[in-house]
Coordinates of N, CA, C and O in Angstrom, one line a residue:
M1 N -14.6 -1.0 -78.0 CA -15.5 -0.6 -77.5 C -17.2 0.3 -78.2 O -16.0 0.5 -79.3
N2 N -18.0 0.0 -78.1 CA -18.8 0.2 -78.8 C -19.3 1.6 -78.8 O -20.0 1.7 -78.0
N3 N -19.0 2.9 -79.6 CA -19.5 4.6 -79.4 C -19.3 4.3 -78.0 O -20.6 5.0 -76.9
P4 N -18.1 4.2 -77.2 CA -18.0 4.0 -75.7 C -19.0 5.6 -75.1 O -19.7 5.2 -73.5
E5 N -18.2 7.0 -76.1 CA -19.2 8.4 -75.6 C -20.7 8.3 -75.6 O -21.0 9.1 -74.4
R6 N -21.5 7.0 -76.8 CA -22.7 7.4 -76.4 C -23.8 7.3 -75.4 O -24.6 6.8 -75.1
F7 N -22.9 5.7 -74.9 CA -22.7 4.3 -73.6 C -23.2 5.7 -72.5 O -23.8 5.4 -71.8
L8 N -21.8 6.1 -73.3 CA -21.4 6.9 -70.7 C -22.3 7.2 -71.2 O -22.5 8.2 -69.6
C9 N -22.6 9.2 -72.1 CA -23.3 10.5 -71.4 C -24.9 9.4 -71.4 O -25.4 10.1 -70.8
E10 N -25.5 8.1 -71.9 CA -26.4 7.6 -71.2 C -26.4 6.9 -70.2 O -27.0 7.3 -69.3
A11 N -25.6 6.5 -69.8 CA -26.0 6.6 -68.3 C -25.8 7.4 -67.7 O -26.1 7.7 -66.4
I12 N -24.7 8.8 -68.0 CA -25.1 10.1 -66.7 C -26.2 10.9 -67.0 O -26.3 10.9 -66.1
E13 N -26.9 10.3 -68.2 CA -28.3 10.9 -68.1 C -28.9 10.5 -66.9 O -30.6 11.0 -66.2
L14 N -28.7 9.1 -67.0 CA -29.4 8.2 -65.8 C -29.3 9.1 -64.6 O -30.0 9.2 -63.4
A15 N -28.1 8.9 -64.4 CA -27.6 9.6 -63.1 C -28.1 10.9 -62.7 O -28.2 11.0 -61.6
R16 N -28.1 11.4 -63.8 CA -28.4 13.5 -63.3 C -29.7 13.1 -63.1 O -30.3 13.9 -62.0
R17 N -30.8 12.2 -63.7 CA -32.1 12.1 -63.5 C -32.9 10.7 -61.9 O -33.6 11.1 -60.9
N18 N -31.9 10.1 -61.4 CA -31.0 9.9 -60.1 C -31.6 10.7 -58.7 O -32.0 11.1 -58.5
V19 N -30.2 11.8 -59.4 CA -30.2 12.6 -58.8 C -31.7 13.6 -58.4 O -31.8 14.2 -57.2
E20 N -32.1 13.7 -59.6 CA -32.9 14.8 -59.2 C -34.3 14.6 -59.3 O -35.4 14.9 -58.1
T21 N -34.3 12.2 -58.3 CA -35.0 12.3 -57.5 C -34.6 11.9 -56.2 O -35.4 10.5 -55.9
G22 N -33.8 12.3 -55.8 CA -33.4 12.0 -54.5 C -31.6 10.8 -54.3 O -31.7 10.4 -52.6
G23 N -31.9 10.5 -55.4 CA -30.4 9.2 -55.3 C -29.6 9.7 -55.3 O -28.7 11.2 -55.8
R24 N -28.5 8.6 -55.9 CA -26.7 9.0 -55.9 C -26.7 9.3 -57.2 O -27.4 8.5 -58.6
P25 N -25.8 10.5 -57.9 CA -25.9 10.5 -58.7 C -25.2 9.1 -59.6 O -24.1 9.0 -59.9
F26 N -25.3 7.7 -60.3 CA -24.8 7.1 -60.4 C -25.7 6.5 -61.2 O -27.1 6.0 -60.9
G27 N -25.2 5.4 -62.3 CA -26.2 5.6 -63.5 C -25.0 4.2 -64.1 O -24.6 4.7 -64.3
A28 N -25.6 3.3 -64.8 CA -25.2 2.5 -65.6 C -26.1 1.8 -67.0 O -27.3 1.7 -66.3
V29 N -25.3 1.3 -67.9 CA -25.5 0.8 -69.0 C -25.6 -0.3 -69.5 O -23.7 -0.1 -69.8
V30 N -26.0 -1.7 -70.0 CA -25.1 -2.8 -70.6 C -25.7 -2.6 -72.0 O -26.9 -2.6 -71.7
V31 N -24.5 -3.2 -72.4 CA -25.1 -3.3 -73.7 C -24.5 -4.7 -74.4 O -22.9 -5.2 -74.6
K32 N -25.3 -5.0 -75.1 CA -24.9 -5.7 -76.3 C -25.6 -6.2 -77.8 O -26.0 -5.6 -77.9
G33 N -24.0 -6.3 -78.2 CA -23.9 -5.9 -80.0 C -24.7 -4.7 -80.2 O -25.6 -4.6 -81.5
G34 N -24.3 -3.9 -79.3 CA -24.6 -2.4 -79.8 C -25.4 -1.9 -80.1 O -26.5 -0.2 -79.6
K35 N -26.6 -3.3 -78.7 CA -27.8 -2.5 -78.5 C -27.8 -2.3 -76.7 O -27.8 -3.7 -76.4
V36 N -28.6 -1.1 -76.0 CA -28.7 -1.1 -74.0 C -29.5 -2.1 -74.7 O -31.1 -2.0 -75.3
I37 N -29.3 -3.3 -73.6 CA -30.3 -4.3 -73.3 C -31.2 -3.7 -71.4 O -31.8 -4.6 -71.3
A38 N -30.1 -2.8 -70.8 CA -31.1 -3.4 -70.0 C -30.4 -1.7 -68.8 O -28.8 -1.3 -69.4
T39 N -30.2 -1.3 -67.9 CA -30.0 0.3 -67.8 C -30.5 0.6 -65.9 O -31.4 -1.0 -65.2
G40 N -29.6 1.2 -65.1 CA -30.1 1.0 -63.4 C -28.6 2.8 -63.2 O -29.4 2.2 -63.5
V41 N -30.3 2.3 -62.0 CA -29.8 2.9 -61.7 C -28.7 3.0 -60.5 O -30.0 1.8 -59.4
N42 N -28.5 4.1 -59.2 CA -28.5 3.8 -57.6 C -29.1 4.0 -56.6 O -30.2 5.0 -56.7
E43 N -30.0 2.7 -55.8 CA -31.1 2.9 -55.5 C -31.5 3.0 -54.3 O -31.8 2.3 -53.8
I44 N -30.0 2.3 -53.1 CA -30.1 2.7 -52.0 C -30.8 3.7 -51.1 O -31.5 3.3 -50.0
H45 N -31.0 5.2 -51.6 CA -32.0 5.8 -51.4 C -33.5 5.5 -50.5 O -34.4 5.4 -50.2
L46 N -33.9 4.2 -52.2 CA -35.4 3.8 -51.9 C -35.3 2.2 -51.3 O -36.7 2.3 -50.7
T47 N -34.4 1.6 -51.2 CA -34.3 0.4 -50.9 C -33.6 0.0 -49.7 O -33.9 -1.5 -49.3
N48 N -32.9 0.8 -49.0 CA -31.9 1.2 -47.9 C -31.1 -0.8 -47.9 O -31.1 -1.4 -46.9
D49 N -30.7 -0.9 -49.3 CA -29.6 -1.5 -49.3 C -28.6 -1.9 -50.1 O -28.9 -1.0 -50.7
P50 N -27.7 -1.7 -49.5 CA -26.3 -1.3 -49.5 C -26.1 -1.8 -51.5 O -24.6 -1.5 -51.4
T51 N -26.2 -2.7 -51.0 CA -25.8 -3.3 -53.1 C -25.8 -2.9 -54.2 O -26.4 -3.5 -55.2
S52 N -27.4 -1.8 -53.5 CA -28.5 -1.0 -55.0 C -28.0 -0.2 -55.5 O -28.8 -0.1 -56.1
H53 N -26.8 -0.6 -56.1 CA -26.0 0.2 -56.8 C -26.0 0.0 -58.3 O -27.2 -0.8 -59.1
A54 N -26.2 1.2 -59.0 CA -26.4 1.1 -60.5 C -26.3 -0.1 -62.0 O -26.8 -0.3 -61.6
E55 N -24.8 0.0 -61.0 CA -23.8 -1.7 -61.9 C -24.3 -2.7 -61.4 O -24.7 -3.4 -62.4
M56 N -25.0 -2.8 -60.3 CA -26.0 -4.3 -59.8 C -27.2 -4.3 -60.2 O -28.0 -5.6 -61.1
N57 N -28.1 -3.2 -60.9 CA -28.7 -3.4 -60.8 C -29.2 -3.2 -62.3 O -30.2 -4.1 -62.5
A58 N -27.8 -2.9 -63.0 CA -28.0 -3.2 -64.4 C -27.5 -4.6 -64.0 O -28.2 -4.9 -66.0
I59 N -26.9 -4.9 -64.1 CA -27.0 -6.4 -64.2 C -28.1 -7.1 -64.6 O -28.0 -8.3 -64.6
R60 N -28.6 -7.0 -63.0 CA -29.7 -7.8 -62.0 C -30.7 -7.8 -64.1 O -30.9 -8.3 -64.1
A61 N -30.7 -6.7 -64.4 CA -32.1 -6.6 -65.2 C -31.1 -7.4 -66.7 O -32.4 -7.3 -67.2
A62 N -29.8 -6.7 -66.9 CA -29.3 -7.9 -68.0 C -29.4 -9.1 -68.3 O -29.8 -9.8 -69.0
S63 N -29.2 -10.0 -66.6 CA -29.4 -10.9 -66.3 C -31.2 -11.8 -66.8 O -31.1 -12.4 -67.4
R64 N -31.0 -10.8 -66.4 CA -33.5 -11.5 -66.2 C -33.5 -10.9 -68.0 O -34.6 -12.0 -68.8
T65 N -33.6 -10.1 -68.8 CA -33.9 -9.6 -70.1 C -32.9 -11.5 -71.3 O -34.4 -12.1 -71.9
L66 N -30.9 -11.2 -70.3 CA -31.4 -12.2 -71.6 C -31.1 -13.8 -70.6 O -31.0 -15.1 -71.9
G67 N -32.0 -14.2 -69.9 CA -32.5 -15.2 -69.2 C -31.4 -16.0 -69.1 O -31.7 -17.3 -68.7
S68 N -29.7 -15.5 -68.8 CA -28.9 -16.2 -68.5 C -27.9 -15.6 -67.2 O -27.7 -13.3 -67.0
P69 N -27.7 -15.6 -66.2 CA -26.6 -15.4 -64.8 C -25.0 -15.3 -66.0 O -24.6 -14.2 -65.7
L70 N -25.1 -15.3 -67.2 CA -23.8 -15.0 -67.9 C -23.6 -13.8 -68.5 O -24.6 -13.8 -69.9
L71 N -23.2 -13.1 -68.7 CA -23.4 -11.7 -69.9 C -21.8 -11.5 -70.8 O -21.6 -10.4 -71.0
S72 N -21.2 -12.7 -71.3 CA -20.7 -12.5 -71.8 C -21.1 -11.8 -72.9 O -22.0 -12.1 -73.9
G73 N -20.4 -11.1 -74.3 CA -21.1 -10.3 -74.9 C -21.3 -8.8 -75.0 O -21.4 -8.1 -75.5
C74 N -21.4 -9.2 -73.4 CA -22.1 -7.6 -73.0 C -20.6 -6.1 -72.6 O -19.6 -7.1 -71.9
A75 N -21.1 -5.1 -72.5 CA -20.2 -4.1 -71.7 C -21.5 -3.6 -70.5 O -21.7 -3.3 -70.9
V76 N -20.4 -2.9 -70.1 CA -21.2 -1.6 -69.3 C -20.2 -0.3 -69.3 O -18.9 -0.5 -68.9
Y77 N -21.4 0.3 -69.0 CA -21.1 1.5 -69.5 C -22.0 2.7 -67.6 O -22.6 2.0 -67.9
A78 N -20.6 2.9 -67.4 CA -21.3 3.3 -66.1 C -20.8 4.9 -65.8 O -19.8 5.4 -66.0
S79 N -21.7 5.9 -64.7 CA -21.6 7.2 -64.8 C -19.8 7.4 -63.9 O -19.4 8.3 -64.6
G80 N -19.8 6.2 -63.2 CA -18.9 6.6 -62.6 C -18.2 5.1 -62.0 O -18.5 4.6 -62.7
N81 N -16.8 5.5 -61.3 CA -15.1 4.7 -61.1 C -16.5 3.2 -61.1 O -16.7 2.9 -59.9
P82 N -17.0 2.2 -61.0 CA -18.0 1.8 -60.2 C -16.8 0.6 -59.5 O -15.2 0.9 -59.0
C83 N -16.7 -0.1 -58.1 CA -16.9 0.1 -56.5 C -16.8 -1.0 -56.7 O -16.4 -1.7 -58.0
P84 N -15.9 -1.6 -55.8 CA -15.1 -3.0 -56.3 C -16.0 -4.6 -56.1 O -16.3 -5.6 -56.3
M85 N -17.2 -4.5 -55.3 CA -17.9 -5.0 -55.7 C -19.3 -5.2 -57.1 O -19.2 -6.5 -57.5
C86 N -19.3 -4.3 -57.6 CA -19.7 -4.4 -58.6 C -19.1 -4.0 -59.9 O -19.2 -5.5 -60.7
M87 N -17.3 -4.2 -59.2 CA -16.9 -5.0 -60.4 C -16.7 -6.4 -60.4 O -16.4 -6.4 -61.6
A88 N -16.5 -6.7 -59.3 CA -16.8 -8.3 -58.8 C -18.0 -9.1 -59.8 O -17.4 -10.5 -59.9
A89 N -18.5 -8.0 -59.3 CA -19.7 -8.9 -60.0 C -19.9 -8.5 -61.2 O -19.9 -9.9 -62.2
M90 N -18.9 -7.6 -62.0 CA -19.0 -7.7 -63.3 C -18.5 -9.3 -64.1 O -18.4 -10.2 -64.7
R91 N -17.9 -9.3 -63.6 CA -16.4 -10.6 -63.5 C -16.9 -11.8 -63.1 O -16.4 -12.1 -64.5
M92 N -17.7 -12.1 -62.3 CA -18.3 -13.1 -62.4 C -19.2 -13.2 -63.6 O -20.2 -14.7 -63.7
A93 N -19.8 -12.2 -63.6 CA -21.3 -12.7 -64.7 C -20.5 -12.9 -66.1 O -21.1 -12.7 -67.0
G94 N -19.4 -12.4 -66.3 CA -18.2 -12.4 -67.4 C -18.7 -11.3 -68.7 O -18.6 -11.4 -69.2
V95 N -18.9 -10.1 -68.5 CA -19.2 -8.4 -68.8 C -18.0 -9.1 -69.2 O -16.3 -9.4 -68.6
E96 N -17.4 -8.8 -70.2 CA -16.5 -8.2 -71.1 C -15.3 -6.5 -71.4 O -14.1 -6.9 -71.6
E97 N -16.6 -6.4 -71.1 CA -15.9 -4.1 -71.5 C -16.8 -3.4 -70.6 O -18.1 -3.8 -70.0
V98 N -15.2 -2.6 -69.8 CA -16.3 -2.3 -68.8 C -15.6 -0.4 -69.2 O -14.8 -0.1 -69.5
A99 N -16.4 0.6 -68.3 CA -16.1 1.9 -69.5 C -16.9 3.1 -68.4 O -17.5 2.8 -67.9
F100 N -16.1 4.2 -67.7 CA -16.2 4.9 -66.7 C -16.8 6.0 -66.4 O -14.7 6.5 -67.8
A101 N -17.0 7.5 -67.5 CA -17.0 8.6 -67.1 C -16.5 9.3 -65.8 O -15.4 10.6 -66.0
Y102 N -16.9 9.3 -64.5 CA -16.1 10.1 -63.6 C -15.3 9.0 -62.7 O -16.2 7.6 -62.9
S103 N -14.0 9.4 -62.2 CA -12.8 8.6 -62.3 C -13.5 8.7 -60.1 O -13.7 10.3 -59.8
N104 N -12.4 7.8 -59.6 CA -12.3 7.8 -58.2 C -11.7 9.8 -57.4 O -13.0 10.0 -56.6
D105 N -10.7 9.7 -58.4 CA -10.1 11.1 -58.5 C -11.7 12.2 -58.4 O -11.2 13.1 -57.5
D106 N -12.2 12.5 -59.0 CA -13.1 13.4 -59.6 C -14.6 13.1 -58.2 O -15.1 14.6 -58.0
G107 N -14.9 11.3 -58.0 CA -15.2 11.7 -57.0 C -15.2 11.8 -55.4 O -15.8 12.8 -54.9
E108 N -13.4 11.8 -55.0 CA -13.3 12.3 -53.9 C -13.9 13.5 -53.1 O -13.8 13.7 -51.8
P109 N -13.9 13.8 -53.5 CA -13.8 15.2 -52.7 C -15.4 15.8 -52.9 O -15.9 16.4 -51.3
Y110 N -15.8 14.6 -53.1 CA -18.3 14.3 -52.7 C -17.7 13.8 -51.6 O -19.0 13.3 -51.4
G111 N -16.7 12.8 -51.8 CA -17.2 11.3 -50.5 C -18.4 10.0 -51.5 O -18.4 9.2 -50.7
L112 N -17.7 10.1 -52.6 CA -17.8 9.3 -53.7 C -17.0 8.4 -54.4 O -17.0 8.8 -55.3
S113 N -15.2 8.8 -53.8 CA -14.2 7.1 -53.9 C -14.4 6.4 -53.4 O -14.9 5.9 -52.2
T114 N -13.9 5.1 -53.6 CA -14.5 4.0 -53.6 C -12.7 3.8 -53.8 O -13.0 2.8 -52.7
A115 N -12.1 4.3 -53.7 CA -10.6 3.8 -54.2 C -9.9 3.8 -52.2 O -9.0 2.7 -52.4
A116 N -10.5 3.7 -51.1 CA -9.6 3.4 -50.2 C -10.1 2.0 -50.5 O -9.7 1.1 -49.2
I117 N -11.7 1.4 -50.9 CA -12.1 0.4 -50.4 C -11.2 -0.4 -51.4 O -10.3 -2.2 -51.2
Y118 N -11.1 -0.4 -52.6 CA -9.9 -1.5 -53.4 C -8.9 -1.2 -52.5 O -8.3 -2.3 -52.6
A119 N -7.4 0.1 -52.2 CA -6.5 -0.9 -51.8 C -6.9 -1.5 -50.0 O -5.9 -2.1 -50.1
D120 N -7.5 -1.4 -49.3 CA -7.7 -2.0 -48.7 C -8.2 -3.9 -49.2 O -7.7 -4.9 -48.5
L121 N -8.4 -3.7 -49.8 CA -9.2 -5.3 -49.9 C -7.1 -5.8 -51.1 O -7.8 -6.8 -51.1
A122 N -6.5 -5.1 -51.3 CA -5.5 -5.0 -52.5 C -4.5 -6.0 -51.1 O -3.6 -6.8 -51.2
K123 N -5.0 -5.6 -49.6 CA -4.4 -5.9 -48.3 C -4.7 -7.7 -48.6 O -5.5 -7.8 -48.6
P124 N -3.7 -8.6 -47.4 CA -4.3 -9.7 -47.2 C -4.6 -9.4 -46.6 O -5.2 -8.7 -45.7
F125 N -5.3 -10.7 -46.2 CA -6.9 -11.0 -45.2 C -6.7 -10.5 -43.4 O -7.0 -9.4 -42.7
A126 N -5.6 -10.4 -43.1 CA -5.2 -10.2 -42.1 C -4.7 -8.6 -41.8 O -4.4 -8.4 -40.4
E127 N -4.8 -8.3 -42.7 CA -4.5 -7.0 -42.7 C -5.2 -5.9 -42.8 O -5.7 -4.2 -43.1
Q128 N -6.5 -6.3 -43.7 CA -7.3 -5.6 -44.4 C -8.3 -5.3 -42.4 O -8.0 -6.2 -41.5
S129 N -9.1 -4.4 -42.5 CA -9.3 -3.8 -41.9 C -10.8 -3.6 -41.3 O -11.1 -4.6 -40.4
M130 N -11.2 -5.3 -42.0 CA -12.7 -5.7 -41.6 C -12.3 -7.3 -41.5 O -12.0 -7.9 -41.9
K131 N -12.3 -7.8 -40.6 CA -12.0 -8.9 -39.5 C -12.3 -10.2 -40.7 O -14.0 -10.3 -40.9
T132 N -11.2 -11.3 -41.3 CA -11.6 -12.1 -42.0 C -10.7 -13.7 -41.4 O -10.0 -13.4 -41.4
A133 N -11.8 -14.6 -41.4 CA -11.0 -15.7 -41.2 C -11.7 -16.9 -41.5 O -12.7 -17.0 -42.3
H134 N -11.3 -18.1 -42.3 CA -11.4 -19.2 -43.3 C -11.3 -20.0 -41.8 O -10.0 -19.8 -41.7
V135 N -12.2 -20.5 -41.3 CA -12.8 -21.7 -40.3 C -13.8 -22.8 -40.6 O -14.5 -23.0 -40.7
P136 N -12.9 -24.3 -41.5 CA -12.9 -25.1 -42.0 C -14.0 -25.8 -41.5 O -13.1 -26.8 -41.0
V137 N -15.0 -24.7 -41.9 CA -16.2 -26.4 -39.7 C -16.4 -27.6 -40.6 O -16.9 -26.6 -41.9
R138 N -17.0 -28.0 -40.6 CA -17.4 -29.5 -41.5 C -17.9 -30.6 -40.8 O -17.7 -31.3 -39.6
P139 N -19.2 -30.3 -40.4 CA -20.4 -30.8 -39.8 C -20.4 -32.2 -39.9 O -20.2 -33.1 -41.3
D140 N -20.5 -33.2 -38.5 CA -19.8 -34.6 -38.3 C -21.9 -35.0 -39.5 O -23.0 -34.4 -39.2
G141 N -21.0 -36.0 -40.3 CA -21.8 -36.9 -40.3 C -22.9 -36.6 -41.9 O -23.9 -36.6 -42.1
R142 N -22.5 -35.1 -42.6 CA -22.7 -34.7 -43.9 C -21.9 -34.6 -44.9 O -20.7 -33.8 -43.9
P143 N -22.5 -34.8 -46.0 CA -22.1 -34.7 -47.1 C -20.8 -33.7 -46.8 O -21.6 -32.5 -47.1
H144 N -19.5 -33.6 -47.8 CA -19.0 -32.1 -47.6 C -20.1 -31.3 -48.8 O -20.6 -31.8 -49.7
L145 N -19.7 -30.4 -48.2 CA -21.2 -29.8 -49.1 C -20.8 -29.3 -50.6 O -22.1 -29.4 -51.9
Y146 N -19.8 -29.0 -51.9 CA -19.3 -29.0 -52.5 C -19.7 -30.0 -53.2 O -19.8 -29.8 -54.4
D147 N -19.4 -31.2 -52.8 CA -19.9 -32.9 -53.5 C -21.8 -32.7 -53.1 O -21.8 -33.4 -54.3
A148 N -21.5 -32.3 -52.2 CA -23.0 -32.7 -52.2 C -24.6 -31.6 -54.0 O -24.7 -32.2 -54.5
W149 N -23.6 -30.8 -53.9 CA -23.3 -29.6 -55.0 C -23.1 -30.2 -56.7 O -23.9 -30.6 -57.5
Q150 N -22.0 -30.5 -55.9 CA -21.4 -31.2 -57.7 C -23.0 -32.6 -58.4 O -22.8 -32.7 -59.3
K151 N -22.6 -33.0 -57.3 CA -23.8 -34.6 -57.5 C -25.1 -34.3 -57.8 O -25.8 -34.5 -58.4
K152 N -25.7 -32.9 -57.6 CA -27.5 -32.7 -57.8 C -26.9 -31.8 -59.1 O -27.8 -31.9 -60.0
S153 N -26.4 -31.2 -59.3 CA -25.5 -30.7 -61.0 C -25.3 -31.4 -61.7 O -26.5 -31.9 -62.8
V154 N -24.7 -32.7 -61.8 CA -24.8 -33.6 -61.8 C -26.2 -34.2 -63.2 O -25.7 -34.7 -63.4
Q155 N -27.0 -34.5 -61.9 CA -28.0 -34.5 -62.5 C -28.8 -34.5 -63.0 O -29.7 -35.3 -63.4
K156 N -28.8 -33.1 -62.7 CA -29.9 -32.4 -63.3 C -29.3 -32.2 -64.7 O -30.6 -32.5 -65.5
A157 N -28.1 -32.8 -65.5 CA -28.3 -32.2 -66.7 C -28.3 -33.8 -67.6 O -29.4 -34.2 -67.2

C-alpha cells in the first residue's frame, strides 16, 4: 500500500467535512499509481439513496475518471470499515487493496457498525434475516436471458 496513513487522513478529513454539512462520518479516496483519482462521501442525507455510501460514490467517480468499470491497480482508503455492499462493489470493480481507519468495533457504540450484516450474510440463505429464494422462471418462447446477452456481446466484438 502506498502511504496508507496519508490517504486515510484524507478520507477522514472528507468524513469530517461531511459531518459539518449534515452527513454521516464517512469518506473514501480511490488511489491509482500513488495519485488520488476520485473521492466520495456518504450522501444518503442528500439523496435518500441507501447506496450512496462514500466508497460507492468514490468508485462511481473513479470509474467515470478512468472511463471503465474496472478499477484494477486501484486502492481504496476509507474512513470507516466498508459495509458488505461497498466491499462487494470494490471486489466486482477489481480494486486490489482496501484500508480503513475506523473499525466496526469503533463504530458500534455510535450505531455505525455493519458487523451484524456481515454475520447475517455469512449464513446460508435459509438462515438469513432477509428472505431470499431462487425461483428459476424461464418465460415461454423467449431465449435464455444469458444466451441472449452473450450473443449480443459477441456481435459487438
